[in-house]
């Protein structure tokens, strides 16, 4: 017993009540200091998150995420069946082969966790015999385990999978949408110059130059990984865009047209709903069809133009127009078809023949146009098998896909299901309250969510008015009346 405190027995030798009483002020001071430091860090973290979110992410957010990833990796792999084995799982017992679960599972290696402005990236090294599919299926489990918005799994590299970790949804967070619209050419030869200091009068016309491949890339918004969303007609010559009313489809088309309008590119509109959607673009269009009969004539003229370009390429020994000398290179043509259903759906025999003529020419353009500088952008509120067998053949030629919010599952599957089955669920979960969000082709072997920039009618009108004189005249086509 220690004198002065009956029943007290120190747990540690040499620690007495007198010593504890002597240390009490120091202990209290240390607790107060630690509490003050924790409080100060919490206040600093809150201020940094609000005033300097990027600094907060790199100093505090990413280290905590990395710690969570390392701490939960073993449990995540075991629960999601992501483990491998360094021993055979099949053995011989007498005349029988016995197969079972490995007693000592081996975890795949989580490496190269790197911070990014949108979150982080990491690489998982697979063991021999492992395939990427379980990791693709476990993306949602990873997001829940690490407390992040989403995890995207890229399985193109052999022997490894790459993780893109998104800490928040940049498509709906404040500031994700550009505040101003700047129109101008890409680096290199182009047709106009821009002055960002005056966004409403941003275009000053210059002499059009020969088109270059960079002219076909239109920046239309932002992807969820922080990169620019670009509709690039060099990477994907033809595109399919689907979206219900008020989903942002028209805004997306306007943004793309505004980019191409400032380039040495010919724009042709097919709008069989009386031209209501594409009429604002008319001054910059080389031709505009407002009904199916006009559409068939314009598409036929464009097919004839592709035949002429074939002969030009044969004459110069070129496989596509970009191998032609600049002085003879024909202008690229972008054909925008708004509301595909108006071309396919018929109510009489006469309409059937007319529709067959228009859709056959459209399919022919999609088959021949890629190397000849004729590109097709097909848009509609829905795409379905009821359009007829021709729509499936057309869809096969449209490698670029954009699916905004739609009202039926078949349209989602027709847009994305044949190329990206795992993107169908993501497209069906698009929030109707957030306009302009889409699931789109990211590159040659993947998809990603993106959101288009908003271009007001006044800004669009200013762009079209400033670039109207750049509309080239195409053989066999008459520019729309002013």
CSV table of C-alpha atoms in Angstrom, one decimal:
chain,number,residue,atom,x,y,z
A,1,UNK,CA,0.0,0.0,0.0
A,2,UNK,CA,1.1,3.5,-0.7
A,3,UNK,CA,1.0,5.9,2.3
A,4,UNK,CA,-1.6,8.6,2.2
A,5,UNK,CA,-4.1,6.7,-0.1
A,6,UNK,CA,-5.6,3.5,1.4
A,7,UNK,CA,-6.2,0.8,-1.1
A,8,UNK,CA,-4.1,2.4,-3.9
A,9,UNK,CA,-1.6,0.1,-5.5
A,10,UNK,CA,0.4,1.6,-8.4
A,11,UNK,CA,0.2,-0.4,-11.6
A,12,UNK,CA,3.7,0.7,-12.7
A,13,UNK,CA,6.6,0.4,-10.3
A,14,UNK,CA,8.0,3.7,-9.1
A,15,UNK,CA,4.7,5.6,-9.9
A,16,UNK,CA,3.3,7.0,-6.7
A,17,UNK,CA,0.5,9.3,-5.9
A,18,UNK,CA,2.9,12.1,-5.0
A,19,UNK,CA,4.5,11.8,-8.4
A,20,UNK,CA,1.1,11.7,-10.2
A,21,UNK,CA,0.1,14.8,-8.2
A,22,UNK,CA,3.4,16.5,-9.3
A,23,UNK,CA,2.8,15.5,-12.9
A,24,UNK,CA,-0.8,16.6,-13.0
A,25,UNK,CA,-0.2,20.2,-14.2
A,26,UNK,CA,2.1,18.9,-16.9
A,27,UNK,CA,-0.5,16.3,-18.0
A,28,UNK,CA,-3.3,18.9,-18.0
A,29,UNK,CA,-1.1,21.3,-20.0
A,30,UNK,CA,-0.3,18.6,-22.6
A,31,UNK,CA,-4.0,17.6,-23.0
A,32,UNK,CA,-4.9,21.3,-23.5
A,33,UNK,CA,-2.1,21.8,-26.0
A,34,UNK,CA,-3.1,18.6,-27.9
A,35,UNK,CA,-6.8,19.6,-27.9
A,36,UNK,CA,-5.8,23.1,-29.1
A,37,UNK,CA,-3.7,21.7,-31.9
A,38,UNK,CA,-6.5,19.4,-33.0
A,39,UNK,CA,-9.0,22.2,-32.9
A,40,UNK,CA,-6.6,24.5,-34.9
A,41,UNK,CA,-6.1,21.8,-37.5
A,42,UNK,CA,-9.8,21.3,-37.8
A,43,UNK,CA,-10.4,25.0,-38.3
A,44,UNK,CA,-7.5,25.2,-40.7
A,45,UNK,CA,-8.8,22.3,-42.6
A,46,UNK,CA,-12.2,23.9,-42.9
A,47,UNK,CA,-10.8,27.2,-44.0
A,48,UNK,CA,-8.6,25.5,-46.6
A,49,UNK,CA,-11.4,23.4,-47.9
A,50,UNK,CA,-13.5,26.6,-48.4
A,51,UNK,CA,-10.8,29.1,-49.5
A,52,UNK,CA,-8.2,26.8,-51.2
A,53,UNK,CA,-9.7,23.4,-51.9
A,54,UNK,CA,-6.8,22.3,-54.0
A,55,UNK,CA,-4.3,23.0,-51.2
A,56,UNK,CA,-6.6,21.2,-48.8
A,57,UNK,CA,-6.7,18.2,-51.0
A,58,UNK,CA,-3.0,17.8,-51.5
A,59,UNK,CA,-2.1,18.6,-47.8
A,60,UNK,CA,-4.9,16.8,-46.0
A,61,UNK,CA,-7.4,15.0,-48.3
A,62,UNK,CA,-5.1,12.9,-50.3
A,63,UNK,CA,-2.9,11.6,-47.3
A,64,UNK,CA,-6.2,10.6,-45.6
A,65,UNK,CA,-7.4,8.8,-48.7
A,66,UNK,CA,-4.1,7.0,-49.2
A,67,UNK,CA,-4.3,5.9,-45.6
A,68,UNK,CA,-7.8,4.5,-46.1
A,69,UNK,CA,-6.8,2.7,-49.2
A,70,UNK,CA,-3.9,1.0,-47.6
A,71,UNK,CA,-5.8,0.2,-44.4
A,72,UNK,CA,-8.8,-1.3,-46.2
A,73,UNK,CA,-7.1,-3.1,-49.1
A,74,UNK,CA,-6.8,-6.5,-47.5
A,75,UNK,CA,-10.4,-6.6,-46.3
A,76,UNK,CA,-11.6,-5.3,-49.7
A,77,UNK,CA,-9.7,-7.9,-51.7
A,78,UNK,CA,-11.0,-10.7,-49.4
A,79,UNK,CA,-14.6,-9.6,-49.4
A,80,UNK,CA,-14.7,-8.8,-53.2
A,81,UNK,CA,-12.9,-12.0,-54.3
A,82,UNK,CA,-9.9,-10.1,-55.7
A,83,UNK,CA,-7.2,-12.3,-54.4
A,84,UNK,CA,-5.0,-14.8,-56.2
A,85,UNK,CA,-2.9,-17.7,-55.0
A,86,UNK,CA,0.7,-18.8,-55.3
A,87,UNK,CA,-0.2,-22.5,-55.1
A,88,UNK,CA,-2.4,-24.7,-57.3
A,89,UNK,CA,-6.0,-24.9,-56.2
A,90,UNK,CA,-6.4,-28.4,-57.6
A,91,UNK,CA,-4.8,-31.5,-56.1
A,92,UNK,CA,-5.0,-35.2,-56.6
A,93,UNK,CA,-6.5,-37.4,-53.9
A,94,UNK,CA,-6.1,-41.0,-55.1
A,95,UNK,CA,-7.8,-41.3,-58.4
A,96,UNK,CA,-9.8,-38.0,-57.9
A,97,UNK,CA,-8.9,-34.4,-58.6
A,98,UNK,CA,-10.0,-32.1,-55.8
A,99,UNK,CA,-10.4,-28.3,-56.3
A,100,UNK,CA,-10.9,-25.9,-53.4
A,101,UNK,CA,-10.3,-22.3,-52.2
A,102,UNK,CA,-6.7,-21.3,-51.4
A,103,UNK,CA,-6.0,-21.4,-47.7
A,104,UNK,CA,-3.5,-18.5,-48.0
A,105,UNK,CA,-4.8,-16.0,-50.6
A,106,UNK,CA,-2.3,-13.6,-52.1
A,107,UNK,CA,-3.4,-10.0,-52.4
A,108,UNK,CA,-2.8,-8.1,-55.7
A,109,UNK,CA,-0.4,-5.3,-55.3
A,110,UNK,CA,-1.7,-1.7,-55.0
A,111,UNK,CA,0.9,0.6,-56.3
A,112,UNK,CA,1.5,4.1,-57.6
A,113,UNK,CA,-1.2,6.0,-55.7
A,114,UNK,CA,-0.8,9.5,-57.0
A,115,UNK,CA,-2.8,12.7,-56.3
A,116,UNK,CA,-4.7,14.4,-59.0
A,117,UNK,CA,-6.8,17.5,-59.1
A,118,UNK,CA,-10.0,15.4,-59.4
A,119,UNK,CA,-8.9,12.7,-56.9
A,120,UNK,CA,-6.2,10.1,-57.4
A,121,UNK,CA,-4.9,7.4,-59.6
A,122,UNK,CA,-3.5,4.0,-58.7
A,123,UNK,CA,-2.3,0.8,-60.4
A,124,UNK,CA,-3.1,-2.7,-59.4
A,125,UNK,CA,-0.6,-5.4,-60.5
A,126,UNK,CA,-2.4,-8.7,-61.2
A,127,UNK,CA,-1.0,-12.1,-60.3
A,128,UNK,CA,-0.7,-14.8,-63.0
A,129,UNK,CA,-4.1,-16.2,-63.8
A,130,UNK,CA,-6.0,-13.1,-62.7
A,131,UNK,CA,-8.3,-11.2,-65.1
A,132,UNK,CA,-9.5,-7.6,-64.9
A,133,UNK,CA,-13.3,-8.4,-64.8
A,134,UNK,CA,-13.6,-8.9,-61.0
A,135,UNK,CA,-11.9,-5.5,-60.5
A,136,UNK,CA,-14.3,-3.8,-62.9
A,137,UNK,CA,-17.2,-5.4,-61.0
A,138,UNK,CA,-15.7,-4.3,-57.7
A,139,UNK,CA,-15.5,-0.6,-58.6
A,140,UNK,CA,-18.5,0.3,-56.5
A,141,UNK,CA,-17.2,-1.7,-53.6
A,142,UNK,CA,-13.9,0.3,-53.8
A,143,UNK,CA,-15.8,3.6,-53.9
A,144,UNK,CA,-17.8,2.7,-50.7
A,145,UNK,CA,-14.7,1.3,-48.9
A,146,UNK,CA,-12.7,4.5,-49.6
A,147,UNK,CA,-15.5,7.0,-49.2
A,148,UNK,CA,-15.2,8.5,-52.6
A,149,UNK,CA,-17.7,9.5,-55.3
A,150,UNK,CA,-16.7,6.9,-57.9
A,151,UNK,CA,-13.9,4.6,-59.0
A,152,UNK,CA,-13.3,4.0,-62.7
A,153,UNK,CA,-11.3,0.9,-63.8
A,154,UNK,CA,-9.3,0.9,-66.9
A,155,UNK,CA,-8.3,-2.7,-67.9
A,156,UNK,CA,-6.6,-2.1,-71.2
A,157,UNK,CA,-3.0,-2.7,-70.1
A,158,UNK,CA,-1.9,-6.3,-69.8
A,159,UNK,CA,-1.1,-7.6,-66.3
A,160,UNK,CA,-2.5,-4.5,-64.5
A,161,UNK,CA,-5.5,-2.3,-64.1
A,162,UNK,CA,-5.5,1.4,-63.6
A,163,UNK,CA,-7.8,3.1,-61.2
A,164,UNK,CA,-9.2,6.6,-61.5
A,165,UNK,CA,-10.5,7.7,-58.2
A,166,UNK,CA,-13.0,10.6,-58.1
A,167,UNK,CA,-13.5,12.2,-54.7
A,168,UNK,CA,-16.5,14.3,-55.8
A,169,UNK,CA,-18.7,14.7,-58.9
A,170,UNK,CA,-17.0,17.6,-60.8
A,171,UNK,CA,-20.0,17.8,-63.1
A,172,UNK,CA,-22.3,19.1,-60.5
A,173,UNK,CA,-20.0,20.8,-58.1
A,174,UNK,CA,-19.8,24.6,-58.0
A,175,UNK,CA,-17.6,26.0,-60.6
A,176,UNK,CA,-17.5,23.0,-62.8
A,177,UNK,CA,-19.2,24.8,-65.7
A,178,UNK,CA,-17.2,27.5,-67.5
A,179,UNK,CA,-18.4,31.0,-66.7
A,180,UNK,CA,-17.6,32.5,-70.1
A,181,UNK,CA,-17.7,31.2,-73.7
A,182,UNK,CA,-14.6,31.8,-75.8
A,183,UNK,CA,-14.6,30.9,-79.4
A,184,UNK,CA,-11.5,30.7,-81.5
A,185,UNK,CA,-9.2,28.4,-83.5
A,186,UNK,CA,-7.0,25.7,-82.1
A,187,UNK,CA,-3.2,26.1,-82.2
A,188,UNK,CA,-1.9,26.2,-85.7
A,189,UNK,CA,-3.5,27.3,-89.0
A,190,UNK,CA,-7.1,28.3,-88.6
A,191,UNK,CA,-9.8,30.7,-89.9
A,192,UNK,CA,-10.3,33.2,-87.1
A,193,UNK,CA,-8.7,34.8,-84.0
A,194,UNK,CA,-10.4,35.3,-80.7
A,195,UNK,CA,-10.3,38.0,-78.1
A,196,UNK,CA,-11.3,36.6,-74.7
A,197,UNK,CA,-11.4,40.0,-73.0
A,198,UNK,CA,-14.6,40.7,-75.0
A,199,UNK,CA,-16.5,37.3,-74.9
A,200,UNK,CA,-19.6,38.7,-76.6
A,201,UNK,CA,-17.6,40.1,-79.5
A,202,UNK,CA,-15.0,37.3,-79.4
A,203,UNK,CA,-14.5,36.7,-83.1
A,204,UNK,CA,-12.6,38.6,-85.7
A,205,UNK,CA,-12.7,37.1,-89.1
A,206,UNK,CA,-9.5,36.5,-91.1
A,207,UNK,CA,-8.7,34.7,-94.3
A,208,UNK,CA,-9.6,31.0,-94.1
A,209,UNK,CA,-6.6,28.7,-94.2
A,210,UNK,CA,-6.5,25.2,-95.4
A,211,UNK,CA,-8.1,22.8,-93.0
A,212,UNK,CA,-6.0,20.8,-90.6
A,213,UNK,CA,-7.0,17.8,-88.4
A,214,UNK,CA,-7.1,20.0,-85.3
A,215,UNK,CA,-10.0,21.9,-86.9
A,216,UNK,CA,-12.2,18.9,-86.3
A,217,UNK,CA,-11.8,18.8,-82.5
A,218,UNK,CA,-14.6,20.8,-80.8
A,219,UNK,CA,-14.3,21.4,-77.1
A,220,UNK,CA,-17.8,21.1,-75.7
A,221,UNK,CA,-17.4,20.8,-72.0
A,222,UNK,CA,-15.7,19.0,-69.1
A,223,UNK,CA,-15.2,15.3,-68.3
A,224,UNK,CA,-15.5,14.0,-64.8
A,225,UNK,CA,-11.8,13.3,-64.7
A,226,UNK,CA,-11.0,17.0,-65.0
A,227,UNK,CA,-10.0,16.8,-68.7
A,228,UNK,CA,-11.7,18.8,-71.5
A,229,UNK,CA,-14.6,17.1,-73.2
A,230,UNK,CA,-13.8,17.1,-76.9
A,231,UNK,CA,-15.8,15.8,-79.9
A,232,UNK,CA,-12.9,14.8,-82.1
A,233,UNK,CA,-13.9,13.8,-85.6
A,234,UNK,CA,-10.4,12.5,-86.4
A,235,UNK,CA,-10.5,10.0,-83.6
A,236,UNK,CA,-14.2,9.1,-84.1
A,237,UNK,CA,-15.4,10.3,-87.6
A,238,UNK,CA,-19.1,9.8,-86.9
A,239,UNK,CA,-21.2,10.3,-83.7
A,240,UNK,CA,-24.5,9.2,-82.3
A,241,UNK,CA,-26.1,11.6,-79.7
A,242,UNK,CA,-29.3,10.6,-77.8
A,243,UNK,CA,-31.1,12.7,-75.3
A,244,UNK,CA,-34.7,13.4,-74.2
A,245,UNK,CA,-36.3,16.8,-74.2
A,246,UNK,CA,-34.6,19.2,-71.7
A,247,UNK,CA,-31.6,16.9,-71.3
A,248,UNK,CA,-29.1,19.3,-72.9
A,249,UNK,CA,-28.9,17.7,-76.4
A,250,UNK,CA,-29.5,21.0,-78.2
A,251,UNK,CA,-27.1,22.8,-76.0
A,252,UNK,CA,-24.4,20.2,-76.8
A,253,UNK,CA,-25.0,20.6,-80.5
A,254,UNK,CA,-24.9,24.3,-80.2
A,255,UNK,CA,-21.5,24.2,-78.4
A,256,UNK,CA,-20.0,21.9,-81.1
A,257,UNK,CA,-21.3,24.1,-84.0
A,258,UNK,CA,-20.0,27.2,-82.3
A,259,UNK,CA,-16.5,25.7,-82.2
A,260,UNK,CA,-16.6,24.4,-85.8
A,261,UNK,CA,-18.1,27.6,-87.1
A,262,UNK,CA,-14.8,29.4,-86.5
A,263,UNK,CA,-12.8,26.8,-88.5
A,264,UNK,CA,-12.5,26.1,-92.2
A,265,UNK,CA,-15.2,23.5,-92.0
A,266,UNK,CA,-18.5,23.2,-94.0
A,267,UNK,CA,-21.6,22.6,-91.9
A,268,UNK,CA,-24.7,20.9,-93.3
A,269,UNK,CA,-28.0,20.7,-91.4
A,270,UNK,CA,-30.7,18.0,-91.7
A,271,UNK,CA,-33.6,19.0,-89.5
A,272,UNK,CA,-36.9,17.5,-90.7
A,273,UNK,CA,-38.9,19.1,-88.0
A,274,UNK,CA,-39.3,22.2,-90.2
A,275,UNK,CA,-35.8,23.4,-89.3
A,276,UNK,CA,-36.8,24.6,-85.8
A,277,UNK,CA,-33.7,23.3,-84.1
A,278,UNK,CA,-31.0,24.1,-86.6
A,279,UNK,CA,-32.5,27.4,-88.0
A,280,UNK,CA,-30.4,29.5,-85.7
A,281,UNK,CA,-27.3,28.0,-87.4
A,282,UNK,CA,-28.6,28.7,-90.9
A,283,UNK,CA,-26.3,31.7,-91.8
A,284,UNK,CA,-23.2,29.5,-91.2
A,285,UNK,CA,-24.6,26.4,-92.9
A,286,UNK,CA,-23.7,25.4,-96.4
A,287,UNK,CA,-27.1,23.7,-96.8
A,288,UNK,CA,-30.2,23.1,-94.6
A,289,UNK,CA,-32.9,20.5,-95.2
A,290,UNK,CA,-36.2,21.2,-93.4
A,291,UNK,CA,-38.1,18.1,-94.6
A,292,UNK,CA,-37.4,14.6,-95.7
A,293,UNK,CA,-37.5,15.3,-99.4
A,294,UNK,CA,-34.9,18.0,-99.1
A,295,UNK,CA,-32.8,15.8,-96.8
A,296,UNK,CA,-32.8,13.0,-99.5
A,297,UNK,CA,-31.6,15.5,-102.1
A,298,UNK,CA,-28.9,17.0,-99.9
A,299,UNK,CA,-27.6,13.6,-98.8
A,300,UNK,CA,-27.5,12.4,-102.4
A,301,UNK,CA,-25.4,15.5,-103.4
A,302,UNK,CA,-23.0,14.7,-100.5
A,303,UNK,CA,-22.7,11.1,-101.7
A,304,UNK,CA,-21.8,12.4,-105.1
A,305,UNK,CA,-19.3,14.7,-103.5
A,306,UNK,CA,-17.6,11.7,-101.8
A,307,UNK,CA,-17.3,10.1,-105.2
A,308,UNK,CA,-15.6,13.2,-106.5
A,309,UNK,CA,-13.2,13.1,-103.5
A,310,UNK,CA,-12.4,9.5,-104.1
A,311,UNK,CA,-11.2,10.4,-107.6
A,312,UNK,CA,-9.1,13.2,-106.2
A,313,UNK,CA,-7.4,10.9,-103.7
A,314,UNK,CA,-6.8,8.3,-106.5
A,315,UNK,CA,-5.3,11.0,-108.7
A,316,UNK,CA,-2.8,12.0,-105.9
A,317,UNK,CA,-2.2,8.5,-104.5
A,318,UNK,CA,-3.7,9.5,-101.2
A,319,UNK,CA,-5.6,7.2,-98.8
A,320,UNK,CA,-7.5,10.1,-97.2
A,321,UNK,CA,-7.8,13.8,-97.7
A,322,UNK,CA,-5.2,14.8,-95.1
A,323,UNK,CA,-2.6,13.3,-97.4
A,324,UNK,CA,-3.6,15.6,-100.2
A,325,UNK,CA,-1.6,18.8,-100.9
A,326,UNK,CA,-3.1,21.8,-99.0
A,327,UNK,CA,-3.9,23.6,-102.2
A,328,UNK,CA,-6.2,20.9,-103.5
A,329,UNK,CA,-7.5,19.5,-100.1
A,330,UNK,CA,-11.3,19.7,-100.0
A,331,UNK,CA,-13.0,21.3,-97.1
A,332,UNK,CA,-14.1,18.9,-94.3
A,333,UNK,CA,-17.9,18.6,-94.1
A,334,UNK,CA,-19.9,18.0,-90.9
A,335,UNK,CA,-23.4,16.8,-91.5
A,336,UNK,CA,-25.7,17.3,-88.4
A,337,UNK,CA,-28.8,15.3,-88.4
A,338,UNK,CA,-31.3,16.4,-85.8
A,339,UNK,CA,-34.0,14.0,-84.8
A,340,UNK,CA,-33.2,10.8,-86.6
A,341,UNK,CA,-36.7,9.4,-86.1
A,342,UNK,CA,-38.0,12.0,-88.7
A,343,UNK,CA,-36.0,10.2,-91.4
A,344,UNK,CA,-37.0,6.7,-90.5
A,345,UNK,CA,-40.6,6.7,-89.4
A,346,UNK,CA,-43.3,6.6,-92.2
A,347,UNK,CA,-47.0,6.6,-92.5
A,348,UNK,CA,-47.6,5.8,-96.2
A,349,UNK,CA,-46.1,4.1,-99.2
A,350,UNK,CA,-44.9,7.4,-100.7
A,351,UNK,CA,-43.2,8.3,-97.4
A,352,UNK,CA,-41.6,4.9,-97.3
A,353,UNK,CA,-39.8,5.3,-100.6
A,354,UNK,CA,-38.7,8.8,-99.6
A,355,UNK,CA,-37.4,7.6,-96.2
A,356,UNK,CA,-35.6,4.7,-97.8
A,357,UNK,CA,-33.8,7.1,-100.2
A,358,UNK,CA,-32.8,9.5,-97.4
A,359,UNK,CA,-31.6,6.8,-95.0
A,360,UNK,CA,-29.8,4.9,-97.7
A,361,UNK,CA,-27.8,7.9,-98.6
A,362,UNK,CA,-27.1,8.7,-94.9
A,363,UNK,CA,-25.8,5.2,-94.4
A,364,UNK,CA,-23.6,5.5,-97.5
A,365,UNK,CA,-22.1,8.7,-96.2
A,366,UNK,CA,-21.3,7.1,-92.9
A,367,UNK,CA,-19.7,4.2,-94.7
A,368,UNK,CA,-17.6,6.3,-97.1
A,369,UNK,CA,-17.1,9.6,-95.5
A,370,UNK,CA,-14.5,9.0,-92.8
A,371,UNK,CA,-11.4,9.1,-95.0
A,372,UNK,CA,-13.0,11.6,-97.4
A,373,UNK,CA,-13.6,14.4,-94.8
A,374,UNK,CA,-17.3,13.9,-94.6
A,375,UNK,CA,-18.5,13.4,-91.0
A,376,UNK,CA,-21.9,12.5,-89.7
A,377,UNK,CA,-23.4,13.7,-86.4
A,378,UNK,CA,-26.7,11.9,-85.8
A,379,UNK,CA,-28.9,13.1,-82.9
A,380,UNK,CA,-32.3,12.0,-81.6
A,381,UNK,CA,-34.6,11.8,-78.6
A,382,UNK,CA,-34.7,8.1,-78.9
A,383,UNK,CA,-33.3,5.3,-81.1
A,384,UNK,CA,-35.1,1.9,-81.3
A,385,UNK,CA,-35.5,-1.3,-83.2
A,386,UNK,CA,-38.9,0.0,-84.5
A,387,UNK,CA,-37.0,2.3,-86.8
A,388,UNK,CA,-36.2,-0.7,-89.0
A,389,UNK,CA,-33.1,-2.7,-89.7
A,390,UNK,CA,-31.4,0.2,-91.4
A,391,UNK,CA,-30.8,2.0,-88.1
A,392,UNK,CA,-28.7,-0.9,-86.7
A,393,UNK,CA,-26.5,-0.7,-89.8
A,394,UNK,CA,-26.1,3.0,-89.4
A,395,UNK,CA,-25.4,2.7,-85.7
A,396,UNK,CA,-22.5,0.3,-86.5
A,397,UNK,CA,-20.8,3.1,-88.4
A,398,UNK,CA,-21.1,5.6,-85.5
A,399,UNK,CA,-18.2,4.8,-83.3
A,400,UNK,CA,-18.6,8.0,-81.1
A,401,UNK,CA,-21.4,7.7,-78.7
A,402,UNK,CA,-23.1,10.3,-76.4
A,403,UNK,CA,-26.0,9.4,-74.2
A,404,UNK,CA,-27.7,12.2,-72.2
A,405,UNK,CA,-30.7,11.5,-70.0
A,406,UNK,CA,-33.3,9.5,-72.0
A,407,UNK,CA,-36.7,8.2,-71.1
A,408,UNK,CA,-36.4,4.5,-72.1
A,409,UNK,CA,-34.0,1.7,-71.5
A,410,UNK,CA,-33.9,0.6,-75.2
A,411,UNK,CA,-32.4,4.0,-76.3
A,412,UNK,CA,-29.6,3.6,-73.7
A,413,UNK,CA,-28.8,0.1,-74.9
A,414,UNK,CA,-28.9,1.1,-78.6
A,415,UNK,CA,-26.6,4.0,-77.8
A,416,UNK,CA,-24.1,2.4,-75.5
A,417,UNK,CA,-24.9,-1.3,-75.0
A,418,UNK,CA,-23.2,-2.7,-78.1
A,419,UNK,CA,-19.9,-1.0,-77.2
A,420,UNK,CA,-19.9,-0.4,-73.5
A,421,UNK,CA,-22.4,-2.7,-71.6
A,422,UNK,CA,-21.1,-1.5,-68.3
A,423,UNK,CA,-22.0,2.1,-69.2
A,424,UNK,CA,-25.8,1.4,-69.5
A,425,UNK,CA,-26.4,1.6,-65.7
A,426,UNK,CA,-24.4,4.8,-65.5
A,427,UNK,CA,-26.5,6.4,-68.2
A,428,UNK,CA,-29.7,5.4,-66.5
A,429,UNK,CA,-28.6,7.1,-63.3
A,430,UNK,CA,-28.2,10.6,-64.8
A,431,UNK,CA,-29.9,13.1,-62.5
A,432,UNK,CA,-32.7,14.9,-64.4
A,433,UNK,CA,-32.1,18.0,-62.4
A,434,UNK,CA,-28.5,18.4,-63.8
A,435,UNK,CA,-28.8,19.3,-67.5
A,436,UNK,CA,-26.0,18.5,-70.0
A,437,UNK,CA,-24.6,15.5,-68.2
A,438,UNK,CA,-23.9,12.5,-70.5
A,439,UNK,CA,-22.1,9.2,-70.7
A,440,UNK,CA,-19.7,9.5,-73.7
A,441,UNK,CA,-17.0,7.7,-75.5
A,442,UNK,CA,-13.7,8.7,-73.8
A,443,UNK,CA,-11.1,7.2,-76.2
A,444,UNK,CA,-10.6,4.2,-78.3
A,445,UNK,CA,-11.6,1.7,-75.5
A,446,UNK,CA,-13.6,3.4,-72.8
A,447,UNK,CA,-16.4,5.7,-71.6
A,448,UNK,CA,-16.7,8.4,-69.1
A,449,UNK,CA,-19.3,10.9,-67.8
A,450,UNK,CA,-19.1,14.5,-69.0
A,451,UNK,CA,-21.1,17.7,-69.0
A,452,UNK,CA,-21.5,20.2,-71.9
A,453,UNK,CA,-20.9,23.9,-71.5
A,454,UNK,CA,-23.9,26.2,-71.7
A,455,UNK,CA,-24.0,28.5,-74.7
A,456,UNK,CA,-26.8,31.1,-74.5
A,457,UNK,CA,-28.9,31.9,-77.5
A,458,UNK,CA,-27.3,35.4,-77.6
A,459,UNK,CA,-23.8,34.0,-77.6
A,460,UNK,CA,-24.7,31.5,-80.3
A,461,UNK,CA,-26.2,34.2,-82.5
A,462,UNK,CA,-23.0,36.3,-82.1
A,463,UNK,CA,-20.8,33.4,-83.1
A,464,UNK,CA,-23.0,32.5,-86.1
A,465,UNK,CA,-23.2,36.2,-87.3
A,466,UNK,CA,-19.4,36.7,-87.0
A,467,UNK,CA,-18.6,33.5,-88.9
A,468,UNK,CA,-21.4,33.4,-91.5
A,469,UNK,CA,-19.1,34.6,-94.3
A,470,UNK,CA,-16.9,31.5,-93.7
A,471,UNK,CA,-19.6,29.1,-94.9
A,472,UNK,CA,-18.1,27.4,-98.0
A,473,UNK,CA,-20.3,26.6,-101.1
A,474,UNK,CA,-20.4,22.9,-101.8
A,475,UNK,CA,-21.0,21.3,-105.2
A,476,UNK,CA,-24.6,20.6,-105.8
A,477,UNK,CA,-25.8,22.4,-102.6
A,478,UNK,CA,-27.5,25.7,-102.2
A,479,UNK,CA,-26.9,27.7,-99.0
A,480,UNK,CA,-30.1,28.3,-96.9
A,481,UNK,CA,-31.9,31.6,-97.6
A,482,UNK,CA,-31.0,34.4,-95.2
